[in-house]
Amino acid sequence: QVQLVESGGRLVQAGGSLRLSCAASGLTFSNYHMGWFRQAPGKERVFVAAISTSGGNTVTSDTVKGRFTISRDNAKNTAYLQMNSLKPEDTAVYYCNARRISGFYANVNYWGQGTQVTVSS
């Protein structure tokens, strides 16, 4: 079974930094684009950042551009989200996403369970 397990979420003060990890199993990691989404209380889940299969291309949302960096280590089957200069509005549950890029299941999405990030003011 495909499994994505996020870790690293915790309470942090505004201006601080946090590094989230997403450990993937049950898939050929290099066949999947990886992404991070977040959902704040009472809000819809929104896109944060994504990275291509080999890490050569990244996209970040305007709200986090310049502060958050997505990366991946295919040898470890792990994706990361480095979050710097955190703001209270970054408070949300952060979800890891894996999207297959080819085959019958191309574009199928897998999701992790989420990890809570709380930024205090």
Phi, psi and omega in degrees: 000142175288133179220132174240125183237113177274152175207164176108346180290141179193180174280132179217149179283151176306138183090349181277182182232156180208146177238116177266146177237148176229107179267124183253144175213161179078014178213163172274099193305322183289352177267005185236132162290146179242148181211165174236136175232163177217155180221116177272159179305130179075007182241163175281157175292132184233156180288141177245304183198157177214157180219141183285174191304319181256004178087007185281345182221133177228154176224136176230149178289155182299329183290340181241356182303132181089346179246323182252144177227127176264144178210171177210153176233099185294333177292335179255002182052044186224138172249154184228156170226108176272121183244118179242163178049049185295144180240155177305326180290353173279352179300124183183169166273126182258129184245138173270141181230140174237129181237120179287141188256353183208169178085184181302327182263022177305135179076003173294144182246136172244145184234145171278180184277346180095150175225135186278127172244122179237123181250117181272148180266000000 
